[in-house]
Tab-separated table of C-alpha atoms in Angstrom:
chain	number	residue	atom	x	y	z
A	1	MET	CA	14.712	9.812	-29.023
A	2	LYS	CA	14.600	13.792	-29.338
A	3	ILE	CA	11.630	13.293	-31.672
A	4	ILE	CA	9.483	12.450	-29.146
A	5	ILE	CA	10.143	15.716	-27.082
A	6	TYR	CA	9.982	17.656	-30.466
A	7	LEU	CA	6.691	15.976	-31.501
A	8	SER	CA	5.453	16.765	-27.656
A	9	ASP	CA	6.004	20.611	-28.955
A	10	TYR	CA	3.319	20.126	-31.708
A	11	ILE	CA	0.571	18.593	-29.838
A	12	ILE	CA	-1.335	21.613	-28.434
A	13	PRO	CA	-0.605	24.055	-31.691
A	14	PHE	CA	-2.093	21.116	-33.700
A	15	VAL	CA	-5.289	20.790	-31.575
A	16	PHE	CA	-5.705	24.395	-31.768
A	17	PHE	CA	-5.428	24.936	-35.692
A	18	TYR	CA	-7.466	21.956	-36.500
A	19	ILE	CA	-10.345	22.676	-34.111
A	20	VAL	CA	-10.307	26.493	-34.784
A	21	GLY	CA	-9.710	25.421	-38.499
A	22	PHE	CA	-12.555	23.493	-38.441
A	23	GLY	CA	-14.717	26.092	-36.814
A	24	LEU	CA	-13.966	28.210	-39.202
A	25	LEU	CA	-14.872	25.975	-42.207
A	26	MET	CA	-17.883	25.031	-40.330
A	27	LYS	CA	-18.876	28.897	-39.936
A	28	VAL	CA	-19.652	28.890	-35.974
A	29	ASN	CA	-19.212	31.432	-33.952
A	30	ILE	CA	-15.853	30.308	-32.987
A	31	TYR	CA	-14.993	33.512	-30.479
A	32	ASP	CA	-18.480	33.364	-28.701
A	33	ASP	CA	-18.090	29.402	-28.401
A	34	PHE	CA	-14.537	29.704	-27.299
A	35	VAL	CA	-15.651	32.482	-24.307
A	36	ASP	CA	-18.916	30.641	-23.150
A	37	GLY	CA	-16.572	27.293	-22.990
A	38	ALA	CA	-13.989	28.853	-21.109
A	39	LYS	CA	-16.509	29.833	-18.467
A	40	ASP	CA	-16.744	25.926	-17.490
A	41	GLY	CA	-13.140	25.990	-17.133
A	42	PHE	CA	-13.758	28.631	-14.107
A	43	LYS	CA	-16.409	26.238	-12.615
A	44	VAL	CA	-14.156	23.513	-12.678
A	45	VAL	CA	-11.456	25.155	-10.994
A	46	LEU	CA	-13.433	26.490	-8.301
A	47	ASN	CA	-14.973	23.292	-7.578
A	48	ILE	CA	-11.439	21.666	-6.778
A	49	LEU	CA	-10.022	24.669	-4.815
A	50	PRO	CA	-11.541	24.011	-1.501
A	51	THR	CA	-10.331	20.349	-1.688
A	52	LEU	CA	-6.973	21.395	-2.946
A	53	VAL	CA	-6.598	23.824	0.113
A	54	GLY	CA	-7.461	20.984	2.204
A	55	LEU	CA	-5.075	18.363	0.948
A	56	MET	CA	-2.184	20.419	0.139
A	57	VAL	CA	-2.189	21.542	3.722
A	58	ALA	CA	-2.258	18.027	4.925
A	59	ILE	CA	0.496	16.961	2.716
A	60	GLY	CA	2.506	20.149	3.684
A	61	ILE	CA	2.388	19.055	7.010
A	62	LEU	CA	3.500	15.638	6.390
A	63	ARG	CA	6.134	16.696	4.334
A	64	ALA	CA	7.375	19.096	6.914
A	65	SER	CA	7.490	16.545	9.572
A	66	GLY	CA	9.656	14.474	8.141
A	67	ALA	CA	7.220	11.569	7.668
A	68	LEU	CA	7.192	11.344	3.932
A	69	ASP	CA	11.052	10.733	4.111
A	70	MET	CA	10.537	8.336	6.306
A	71	LEU	CA	7.875	6.481	4.725
A	72	SER	CA	9.812	6.333	1.550
A	73	LYS	CA	13.360	5.397	3.370
A	74	ILE	CA	11.096	2.181	4.980
A	75	ILE	CA	9.803	1.260	1.422
A	76	GLU	CA	12.611	1.856	-0.292
A	77	PRO	CA	14.614	-1.733	0.020
A	78	ILE	CA	11.272	-3.609	-0.995
A	79	ILE	CA	10.968	-1.325	-4.009
A	80	SER	CA	14.413	-0.988	-5.391
A	81	TYR	CA	14.235	-4.917	-6.485
A	82	PHE	CA	12.056	-3.141	-9.086
A	83	HIS	CA	13.897	-0.486	-10.382
A	84	PHE	CA	11.478	2.063	-9.355
A	85	PRO	CA	12.240	5.054	-7.124
A	86	SER	CA	10.650	4.468	-3.846
A	87	GLU	CA	9.746	8.227	-3.576
A	88	LEU	CA	6.865	7.811	-6.073
A	89	VAL	CA	5.132	4.699	-4.183
A	90	PRO	CA	2.863	6.956	-1.808
A	91	LEU	CA	1.801	9.133	-5.000
A	92	ILE	CA	0.780	5.508	-6.969
A	93	THR	CA	-0.730	4.571	-3.986
A	94	ILE	CA	-3.075	7.396	-2.943
A	95	LYS	CA	-3.977	8.193	-6.422
A	96	MET	CA	-5.932	4.874	-6.333
A	97	PHE	CA	-8.138	6.516	-3.902
A	98	SER	CA	-8.084	10.321	-4.180
A	99	SER	CA	-6.956	12.340	-7.438
A	100	SER	CA	-6.714	15.710	-4.887
A	101	ALA	CA	-4.634	14.099	-2.425
A	102	ALA	CA	-2.594	12.695	-5.361
A	103	THR	CA	-2.394	15.962	-6.810
A	104	SER	CA	-0.908	17.382	-3.478
A	105	LEU	CA	1.401	14.810	-3.486
A	106	LEU	CA	2.455	15.241	-6.979
A	107	LEU	CA	3.074	18.986	-6.220
A	108	ASP	CA	5.187	18.134	-3.354
A	109	ILE	CA	7.316	16.107	-5.501
A	110	PHE	CA	7.866	19.027	-8.143
A	111	LYS	CA	8.667	21.216	-5.093
A	112	GLU	CA	11.190	18.932	-3.982
A	113	TYR	CA	12.904	17.541	-6.749
A	114	GLY	CA	11.566	19.997	-9.781
A	115	PRO	CA	9.092	18.830	-12.487
A	116	ASP	CA	11.846	18.600	-15.215
A	117	SER	CA	13.848	15.916	-12.852
A	118	TYR	CA	13.414	12.195	-13.306
A	119	LEU	CA	11.186	12.149	-10.613
A	120	GLY	CA	9.092	15.094	-11.733
A	121	ARG	CA	9.279	13.787	-15.074
A	122	LEU	CA	7.893	9.903	-14.022
A	123	ALA	CA	5.669	11.329	-11.884
A	124	SER	CA	3.675	13.599	-14.310
A	125	ILE	CA	3.726	10.833	-16.633
A	126	ILE	CA	2.142	8.236	-14.210
A	127	MET	CA	-0.309	10.596	-13.193
A	128	SER	CA	-1.408	11.518	-16.744
A	129	CYS	CA	-2.131	7.430	-17.269
A	130	THR	CA	-3.759	6.385	-14.299
A	131	GLU	CA	-7.047	6.894	-12.566
A	132	THR	CA	-8.388	6.600	-8.776
A	133	ILE	CA	-9.515	3.084	-9.178
A	134	PHE	CA	-11.485	3.004	-5.961
A	135	TYR	CA	-13.256	6.361	-5.906
A	136	THR	CA	-14.286	5.235	-9.752
A	137	MET	CA	-15.535	1.734	-8.823
A	138	SER	CA	-17.860	3.033	-5.818
A	139	VAL	CA	-19.379	5.946	-6.981
A	140	TYR	CA	-20.150	3.928	-10.747
A	141	PHE	CA	-21.126	0.528	-8.718
A	142	MET	CA	-23.237	2.534	-6.214
A	143	THR	CA	-25.423	3.911	-8.966
A	144	ALA	CA	-25.794	0.488	-10.767
A	145	LYS	CA	-26.428	-0.631	-7.051
A	146	ILE	CA	-23.912	-3.221	-7.651
A	147	LYS	CA	-22.761	-5.548	-4.674
A	148	LYS	CA	-20.272	-8.149	-6.394
A	149	THR	CA	-18.161	-6.483	-8.750
A	150	ARG	CA	-16.290	-9.736	-10.165
A	151	TYR	CA	-13.037	-9.006	-12.000
A	152	THR	CA	-13.307	-5.167	-12.335
A	153	LEU	CA	-10.664	-4.786	-9.380
A	154	VAL	CA	-8.293	-6.771	-10.747
A	155	GLY	CA	-8.645	-5.547	-14.396
A	156	ALA	CA	-8.275	-1.829	-13.202
A	157	LEU	CA	-5.078	-2.772	-11.180
A	158	VAL	CA	-3.397	-4.399	-13.904
A	159	ALA	CA	-4.390	-1.710	-16.221
A	160	THR	CA	-2.914	0.868	-13.639
A	161	PHE	CA	0.336	-1.459	-13.417
A	162	ALA	CA	0.802	-1.466	-16.960
A	163	GLY	CA	0.854	2.203	-17.245
A	164	VAL	CA	3.318	2.676	-14.473
A	165	VAL	CA	5.541	0.297	-16.359
A	166	ALA	CA	5.279	1.853	-19.531
A	167	SER	CA	5.900	5.072	-17.835
A	168	THR	CA	9.169	4.211	-16.370
A	169	ILE	CA	10.745	2.444	-19.511
A	170	ILE	CA	9.265	5.409	-21.620
A	171	VAL	CA	10.968	8.139	-19.143
A	172	SER	CA	14.420	6.243	-18.954
A	173	ILE	CA	14.197	5.773	-22.938
A	174	VAL	CA	12.983	9.555	-23.991
A	175	PHE	CA	14.602	11.800	-21.468
B	1	MET	CA	-12.645	7.421	3.035
B	2	LEU	CA	-11.264	10.739	2.773
B	3	ASN	CA	-12.349	11.585	6.404
B	4	TYR	CA	-9.879	9.008	7.513
B	5	LEU	CA	-7.012	9.683	5.044
B	6	TRP	CA	-7.091	13.441	5.423
B	7	GLY	CA	-7.613	13.038	8.934
B	8	PHE	CA	-4.534	10.824	9.686
B	9	MET	CA	-2.143	12.974	7.400
B	10	ILE	CA	-2.552	15.652	9.516
B	11	ILE	CA	-2.563	13.716	12.808
B	12	ILE	CA	0.460	11.996	11.871
B	13	GLY	CA	2.128	14.809	10.408
B	14	ILE	CA	1.827	16.592	13.664
B	15	VAL	CA	2.826	13.883	15.805
B	16	PHE	CA	5.762	13.157	13.829
B	17	GLY	CA	6.586	16.918	13.800
B	18	ILE	CA	6.604	17.085	17.750
B	19	LEU	CA	8.721	14.110	17.872
B	20	ASN	CA	11.200	15.302	15.081
B	21	GLY	CA	11.478	18.624	16.601
B	22	LYS	CA	10.276	20.030	13.415
B	23	ILE	CA	6.940	21.641	14.949
B	24	SER	CA	8.019	25.049	13.508
B	25	GLU	CA	8.178	23.751	10.173
B	26	VAL	CA	5.013	22.049	10.336
B	27	SER	CA	3.106	25.181	11.429
B	28	ALA	CA	4.735	27.385	8.679
B	29	ALA	CA	4.029	24.591	5.992
B	30	SER	CA	0.150	24.572	6.809
B	31	ILE	CA	-0.160	28.456	6.074
B	32	ASN	CA	2.258	28.229	3.207
B	33	SER	CA	0.617	25.307	1.893
B	34	SER	CA	-3.136	26.897	1.807
B	35	LYS	CA	-1.435	29.826	0.155
B	36	GLU	CA	-0.100	27.759	-2.535
B	37	ALA	CA	-3.255	26.074	-3.604
B	38	VAL	CA	-4.482	29.232	-4.341
B	39	THR	CA	-1.967	30.633	-6.557
B	40	LEU	CA	-1.741	27.048	-8.101
B	41	CYS	CA	-5.671	27.689	-8.841
B	42	ILE	CA	-4.690	30.899	-10.665
B	43	THR	CA	-2.455	29.355	-12.972
B	44	MET	CA	-5.172	26.463	-13.617
B	45	LEU	CA	-7.839	28.688	-14.017
B	46	GLY	CA	-6.121	30.173	-17.401
B	47	ILE	CA	-5.288	26.975	-18.826
B	48	MET	CA	-8.337	25.041	-17.948
B	49	SER	CA	-10.526	27.885	-19.328
B	50	MET	CA	-8.440	27.819	-22.705
B	51	TRP	CA	-8.640	24.025	-22.847
B	52	THR	CA	-12.675	24.312	-22.284
B	53	GLY	CA	-12.870	27.163	-24.649
B	54	ILE	CA	-11.241	25.253	-27.593
B	55	MET	CA	-13.522	22.061	-26.302
B	56	ARG	CA	-16.571	24.168	-26.786
B	57	ILE	CA	-15.634	25.228	-30.453
B	58	ALA	CA	-15.058	21.200	-31.123
B	59	LYS	CA	-18.453	20.753	-29.696
B	60	THR	CA	-20.475	23.444	-31.498
B	61	SER	CA	-18.638	22.548	-34.882
B	62	GLY	CA	-19.526	18.959	-34.638
B	63	ILE	CA	-15.794	17.609	-34.253
B	64	ILE	CA	-16.921	15.843	-31.118
B	65	ASP	CA	-19.830	14.246	-32.876
B	66	ARG	CA	-17.725	13.068	-35.417
B	67	LEU	CA	-15.425	11.531	-32.882
B	68	ILE	CA	-18.418	9.487	-31.449
B	69	LYS	CA	-19.356	8.207	-34.907
B	70	LEU	CA	-15.782	7.120	-35.502
B	71	SER	CA	-15.484	5.523	-32.395
B	72	ARG	CA	-18.752	3.059	-32.648
B	73	PRO	CA	-16.603	-0.061	-34.078
B	74	VAL	CA	-14.384	0.146	-31.111
B	75	ILE	CA	-17.601	-0.142	-28.822
B	76	LYS	CA	-19.333	-2.802	-30.932
B	77	ILE	CA	-16.013	-4.881	-30.197
B	78	LEU	CA	-15.929	-4.310	-26.926
B	79	PHE	CA	-19.750	-4.756	-25.972
B	80	PRO	CA	-20.910	-7.075	-28.482
B	81	ASP	CA	-23.717	-8.264	-26.635
B	82	ILE	CA	-25.445	-4.580	-26.399
B	83	PRO	CA	-28.158	-4.187	-29.000
B	84	ARG	CA	-27.034	-1.678	-31.831
B	85	ASP	CA	-29.544	0.888	-31.373
B	86	HIS	CA	-29.647	0.957	-27.580
B	87	ILE	CA	-29.350	4.525	-26.008
B	88	VAL	CA	-26.656	2.955	-23.557
B	89	ASN	CA	-24.070	2.986	-26.792
B	90	GLU	CA	-24.517	6.851	-26.967
B	91	TYR	CA	-23.821	7.157	-23.219
B	92	ILE	CA	-20.781	4.866	-23.243
B	93	THR	CA	-19.276	6.887	-26.435
B	94	THR	CA	-19.945	10.283	-24.914
B	95	ASN	CA	-18.357	9.282	-21.964
B	96	MET	CA	-15.232	7.816	-23.314
B	97	ILE	CA	-14.557	10.720	-26.036
B	98	ALA	CA	-15.343	13.314	-22.795
B	99	ASN	CA	-12.873	11.620	-21.010
B	100	ILE	CA	-10.416	11.119	-23.807
B	101	LEU	CA	-10.525	15.026	-24.510
B	102	GLY	CA	-9.934	15.732	-20.818
B	103	LEU	CA	-13.501	16.737	-19.705
B	104	GLY	CA	-13.929	14.628	-17.019
B	105	TRP	CA	-16.484	16.588	-15.065
B	106	ALA	CA	-18.755	16.344	-18.422
B	107	ALA	CA	-17.754	12.626	-18.667
B	108	THR	CA	-19.195	11.714	-15.420
B	109	PRO	CA	-23.006	12.258	-15.704
B	110	MET	CA	-22.685	10.270	-19.035
B	111	GLY	CA	-20.713	7.467	-17.479
B	112	LEU	CA	-23.359	7.100	-14.577
B	113	LYS	CA	-26.385	7.111	-17.119
B	114	ALA	CA	-24.530	4.351	-18.966
B	115	MET	CA	-24.361	2.286	-15.592
B	116	GLU	CA	-27.744	2.962	-14.870
B	117	GLU	CA	-28.803	1.409	-18.441
B	118	LEU	CA	-26.336	-1.492	-18.066
B	119	ARG	CA	-28.522	-2.041	-14.756
B	120	LYS	CA	-31.404	-2.226	-16.560
B	121	LEU	CA	-29.748	-4.793	-19.240
B	122	ASN	CA	-28.219	-6.963	-16.258
B	123	SER	CA	-30.221	-10.132	-15.350
B	124	ASN	CA	-28.737	-10.500	-12.066
B	125	LYS	CA	-29.139	-7.216	-10.285
B	126	ASP	CA	-26.715	-7.527	-7.494
B	127	ILE	CA	-23.682	-8.801	-9.548
B	128	ALA	CA	-21.795	-6.716	-12.000
B	129	SER	CA	-22.704	-7.738	-15.703
B	130	VAL	CA	-19.416	-8.198	-18.065
B	131	ASP	CA	-20.502	-5.343	-19.866
B	132	MET	CA	-20.309	-3.208	-16.705
B	133	CYS	CA	-16.828	-4.697	-15.790
B	134	THR	CA	-15.533	-3.692	-19.199
B	135	PHE	CA	-16.775	-0.193	-19.028
B	136	LEU	CA	-15.194	0.367	-15.731
B	137	ILE	CA	-11.642	-1.245	-16.328
B	138	ILE	CA	-11.236	1.116	-19.656
B	139	ASN	CA	-12.633	4.142	-17.661
B	140	ILE	CA	-9.964	3.555	-14.897
B	141	SER	CA	-7.528	2.691	-17.364
B	142	SER	CA	-7.329	6.341	-17.693
B	143	LEU	CA	-8.323	7.715	-21.201
B	144	GLN	CA	-7.438	11.313	-21.150
B	145	LEU	CA	-4.904	12.158	-23.984
B	146	ILE	CA	-3.879	15.679	-23.242
B	147	PRO	CA	-3.121	15.896	-19.344
B	148	VAL	CA	-4.150	19.512	-19.169
B	149	ASN	CA	-4.254	19.703	-15.505
B	150	ILE	CA	-0.583	17.907	-15.232
B	151	ILE	CA	0.861	20.740	-17.680
B	152	ALA	CA	-0.744	23.461	-15.141
B	153	TYR	CA	1.193	22.011	-12.408
B	154	ARG	CA	4.288	21.414	-14.155
B	155	SER	CA	4.038	25.242	-15.679
B	156	GLN	CA	3.025	26.488	-12.063
B	157	TYR	CA	6.409	25.052	-10.471
B	158	GLY	CA	8.568	26.431	-12.989
B	159	SER	CA	9.263	23.753	-16.083
B	160	VAL	CA	10.957	24.830	-18.737
B	161	ASN	CA	9.007	23.171	-21.037
B	162	PRO	CA	5.684	22.054	-19.574
B	163	THR	CA	4.190	20.132	-22.331
B	164	GLU	CA	7.624	17.821	-23.166
B	165	ILE	CA	6.275	15.105	-21.640
B	166	LEU	CA	2.976	14.981	-23.765
B	167	THR	CA	3.862	12.434	-26.271
B	168	ALA	CA	5.168	10.105	-23.457
B	169	ALA	CA	2.324	10.494	-21.525
B	170	ILE	CA	0.039	9.652	-24.735
B	171	ILE	CA	1.821	6.554	-25.399
B	172	ALA	CA	1.528	5.536	-21.630
B	173	THR	CA	-2.019	6.269	-21.851
B	174	CYS	CA	-2.753	4.194	-24.882
B	175	PHE	CA	-0.730	1.572	-23.330
B	176	SER	CA	-2.591	1.336	-20.205
B	177	THR	CA	-5.924	1.573	-21.967
B	178	ILE	CA	-5.198	-1.517	-24.420
B	179	ILE	CA	-3.865	-3.797	-21.937
B	180	GLY	CA	-7.209	-2.891	-20.099
B	181	MET	CA	-9.257	-3.521	-23.304
B	182	ILE	CA	-7.215	-6.795	-23.896
B	183	PHE	CA	-7.784	-7.987	-20.013
B	184	SER	CA	-11.520	-7.034	-20.272
B	185	LEU	CA	-12.415	-9.074	-23.543
B	186	VAL	CA	-10.084	-12.134	-22.342
B	187	ALA	CA	-11.822	-11.945	-18.735
B	188	ARG	CA	-15.366	-11.644	-20.409
B	189	LYS	CA	-14.548	-14.799	-22.583
B	190	ILE	CA	-13.487	-16.985	-19.532
B	191	VAL	CA	-16.659	-15.692	-17.787
B	192	LEU	CA	-19.435	-16.287	-20.597
B	193	SER	CA	-17.730	-19.677	-21.487
B	194	LYS	CA	-18.148	-20.803	-17.693
B	195	SER	CA	-21.585	-19.881	-17.409
B	196	LYS	CA	-22.770	-21.858	-20.362
């Protein structure tokens, strides 16, 4: 299963090669465009910095107080039935409500266990394949002025659950 | 919602810290975490700008437009009742492609426009149409193929190979999206057959 890790090394270079090569072929001003587009990245990061400061402080306090350890000890006996690490349950739960709060928890996991540990890798992949269910639903349905959301929540939960299961299986096979 | 989430995290953390005798750790953590958020954002500045820069080339050279065209058949399968030349098709595809490419900030405005158009097509204004449900379920199933921000976090926290999770992440993302699509199509069939 080394091939999957090996393939990963090619993805970013391939994207760059394809886009830059295509840009050259189409004779667009690739360098100017790149510089122009890079400015968007600054805007995106500047926008998330304040929320990240707020939430990382909150998670930092929660971790230092011992409350997070206690929480995963409480849920451990329930969750161990499912062969799933209890340390990641808060991450998945919070991710349904707030992306930045989940990011802060992810970074907390990186700090505690390291990004290359089993938990670090699993958390990275789960965060990659899930979305903020309740936040997205409230923003989108508010725009459409919808009161009854029918089966959207169930569907979103099913897709999220599928992502978590897939991540757990893939990490145990690949790494 | 975040008012309570954020507020309770801080209140619980401080009360717990006092009871656990860890108040000096709590104090240090609050200072260090705020500094950490800034150092993290400096790493992210680099990686995010690189990504948005490359994606700008994809936009101006026409790659994104091609992807939008290529995804038309998929949209047709997922939303069979929307008229072929309706503007909402364009909003939905642009939103999905932007999400797939990791341009979430550009995807949301398009997604909201799509919802407004879907509202106009909806016969009952209070209840979500099946198309709205499909659109949201697929959006929430997470479409982003290359998780640029996760790579940035991994590199900031000392990963030896921050991109090693990429293939696994792509597989997991595709899996959750396919499950979301199947669910939407099945649910749609059931709902529409009941209303007949």
